[in-house]
XYZ file of C-alpha atoms in Angstrom:
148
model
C -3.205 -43.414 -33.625
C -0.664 -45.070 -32.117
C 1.798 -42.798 -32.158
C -0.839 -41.108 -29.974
C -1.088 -43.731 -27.899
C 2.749 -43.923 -27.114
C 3.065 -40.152 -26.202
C 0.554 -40.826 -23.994
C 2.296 -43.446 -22.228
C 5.094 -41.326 -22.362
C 3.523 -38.297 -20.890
C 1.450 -39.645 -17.635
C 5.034 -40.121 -15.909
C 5.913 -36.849 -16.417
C 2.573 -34.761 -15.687
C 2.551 -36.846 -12.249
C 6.172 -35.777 -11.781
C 4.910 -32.245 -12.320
C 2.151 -32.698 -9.653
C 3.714 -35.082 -7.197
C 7.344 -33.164 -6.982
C 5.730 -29.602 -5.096
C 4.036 -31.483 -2.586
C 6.506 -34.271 -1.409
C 8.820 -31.101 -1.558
C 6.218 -28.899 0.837
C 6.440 -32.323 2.705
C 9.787 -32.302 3.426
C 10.438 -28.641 4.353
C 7.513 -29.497 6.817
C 9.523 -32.505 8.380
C 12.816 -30.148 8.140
C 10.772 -27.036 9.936
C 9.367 -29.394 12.972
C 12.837 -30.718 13.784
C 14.427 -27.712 13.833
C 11.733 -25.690 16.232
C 8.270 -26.599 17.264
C 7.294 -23.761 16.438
C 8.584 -23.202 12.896
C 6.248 -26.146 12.067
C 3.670 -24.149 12.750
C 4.249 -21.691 9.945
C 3.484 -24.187 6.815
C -0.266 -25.529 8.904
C -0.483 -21.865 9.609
C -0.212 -20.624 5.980
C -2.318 -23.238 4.761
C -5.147 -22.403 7.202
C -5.320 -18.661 6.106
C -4.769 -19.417 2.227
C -8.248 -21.648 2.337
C -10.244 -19.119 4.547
C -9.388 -16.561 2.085
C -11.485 -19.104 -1.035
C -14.018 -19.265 1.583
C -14.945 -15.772 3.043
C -14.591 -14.001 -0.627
C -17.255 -17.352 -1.679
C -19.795 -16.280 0.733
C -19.606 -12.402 0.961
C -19.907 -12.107 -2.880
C -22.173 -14.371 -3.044
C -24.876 -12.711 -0.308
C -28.186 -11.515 -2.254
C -29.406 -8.133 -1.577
C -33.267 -8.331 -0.664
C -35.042 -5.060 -1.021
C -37.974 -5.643 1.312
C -40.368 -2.218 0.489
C -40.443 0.620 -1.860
C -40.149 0.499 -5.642
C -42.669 1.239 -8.518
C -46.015 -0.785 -9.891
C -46.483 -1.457 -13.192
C -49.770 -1.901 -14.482
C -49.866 -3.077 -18.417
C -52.401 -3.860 -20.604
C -52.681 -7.855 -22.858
C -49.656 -5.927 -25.006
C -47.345 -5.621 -22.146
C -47.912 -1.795 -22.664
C -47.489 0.262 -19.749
C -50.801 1.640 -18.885
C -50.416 3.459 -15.494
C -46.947 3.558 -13.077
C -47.364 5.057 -9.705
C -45.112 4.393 -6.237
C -45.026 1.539 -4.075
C -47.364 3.031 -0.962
C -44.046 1.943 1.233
C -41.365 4.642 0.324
C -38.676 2.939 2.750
C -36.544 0.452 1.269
C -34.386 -1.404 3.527
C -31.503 -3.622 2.008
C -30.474 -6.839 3.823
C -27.813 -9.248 2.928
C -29.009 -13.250 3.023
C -26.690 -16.154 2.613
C -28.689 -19.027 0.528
C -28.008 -22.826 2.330
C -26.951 -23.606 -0.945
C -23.559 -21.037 -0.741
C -22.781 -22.308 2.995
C -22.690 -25.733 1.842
C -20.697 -24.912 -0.992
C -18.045 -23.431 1.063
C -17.962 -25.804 3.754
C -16.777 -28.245 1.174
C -14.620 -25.797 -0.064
C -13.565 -25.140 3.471
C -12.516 -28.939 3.790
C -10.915 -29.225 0.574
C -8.833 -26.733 0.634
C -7.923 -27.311 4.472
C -6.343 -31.259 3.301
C -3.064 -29.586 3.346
C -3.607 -27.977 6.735
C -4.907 -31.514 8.558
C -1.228 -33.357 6.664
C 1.165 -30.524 8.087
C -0.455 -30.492 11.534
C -0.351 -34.238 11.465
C 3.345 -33.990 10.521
C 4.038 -31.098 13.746
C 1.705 -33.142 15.704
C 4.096 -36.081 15.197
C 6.670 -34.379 15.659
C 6.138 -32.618 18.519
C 4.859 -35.881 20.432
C 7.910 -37.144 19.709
C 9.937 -34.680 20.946
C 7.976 -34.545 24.246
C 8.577 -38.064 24.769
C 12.394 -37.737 24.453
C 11.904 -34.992 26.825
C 10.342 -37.013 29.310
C 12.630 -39.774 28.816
C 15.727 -37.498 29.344
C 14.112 -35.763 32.512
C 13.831 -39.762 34.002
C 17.252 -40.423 33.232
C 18.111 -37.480 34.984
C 15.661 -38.509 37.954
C 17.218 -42.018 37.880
C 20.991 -40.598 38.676
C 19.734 -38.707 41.276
């Protein structure tokens, strides 16, 4: 048991290692891609944005019910469960429509804001970025207003 224990111990440093090392890495190439171009730090907010609408719109679209609203056959059985007579519904149109429950929509709006974490931390990062850079900008184009 307690060798258990100690491989335990052992083990939580590593399995956070595992977990924490991709994302401080995704981290930094989004620092490195906003100082090089404000635009390449658009790429990582970008990529993160399509990856979660593409859990979401597979969620609800596979998810939508089809309602047959006419058409069809009546049973009529006997105490047995015996089929006693079968004729057609008197409406021999059936339409198909597709209906999205509440319960699916909320499910992938928080799915939606789950998986876009990633995208609000890398647009944080380029907005940060990017405000800094305008301000260096302006300061440089007072400077240059200032020797004039």
């Amino acid at each position: 048991m307690a060798l258990n224990f100690g491989i335990g111990l052992l083990m939580i440093p590593v399995i956070l290692f595992m977990f924490l090392l991709p994302i401080a890495l995704l981290v930094a190439l989004q620092v490195w891609l906003c100082r090089k171009n404000g635009m390449l730090g658009l790429i990582l907010p970008g990529l993160s944005l399509a990856l979660s609408l593409m859990l979401v719109f597979p969620m609800v679209v596979f998810s939508a019910a089809n309602v047959s609203t006419g058409g069809g056959t009546i049973q009529v059985t006997d105490g047995n469960g015996t089929v006693i007579q079968e004729e057609q519904n008197p409406t021999p149109e059936t339409k198909q429509k597709l209906e999205v429950s509440p319960r699916i929509l909320a499910a992938a709006g928080v799915v939606f804001l789950v998986a876009n974490i990633p995208t609000a931390v890398f647009g944080s990062i380029w907005l940060h970025y990017k405000g800094r850079r305008d301000t260096l900008e302006d300061l440089k184009r007072m400077q240059i207003e200032d020797l004039e």
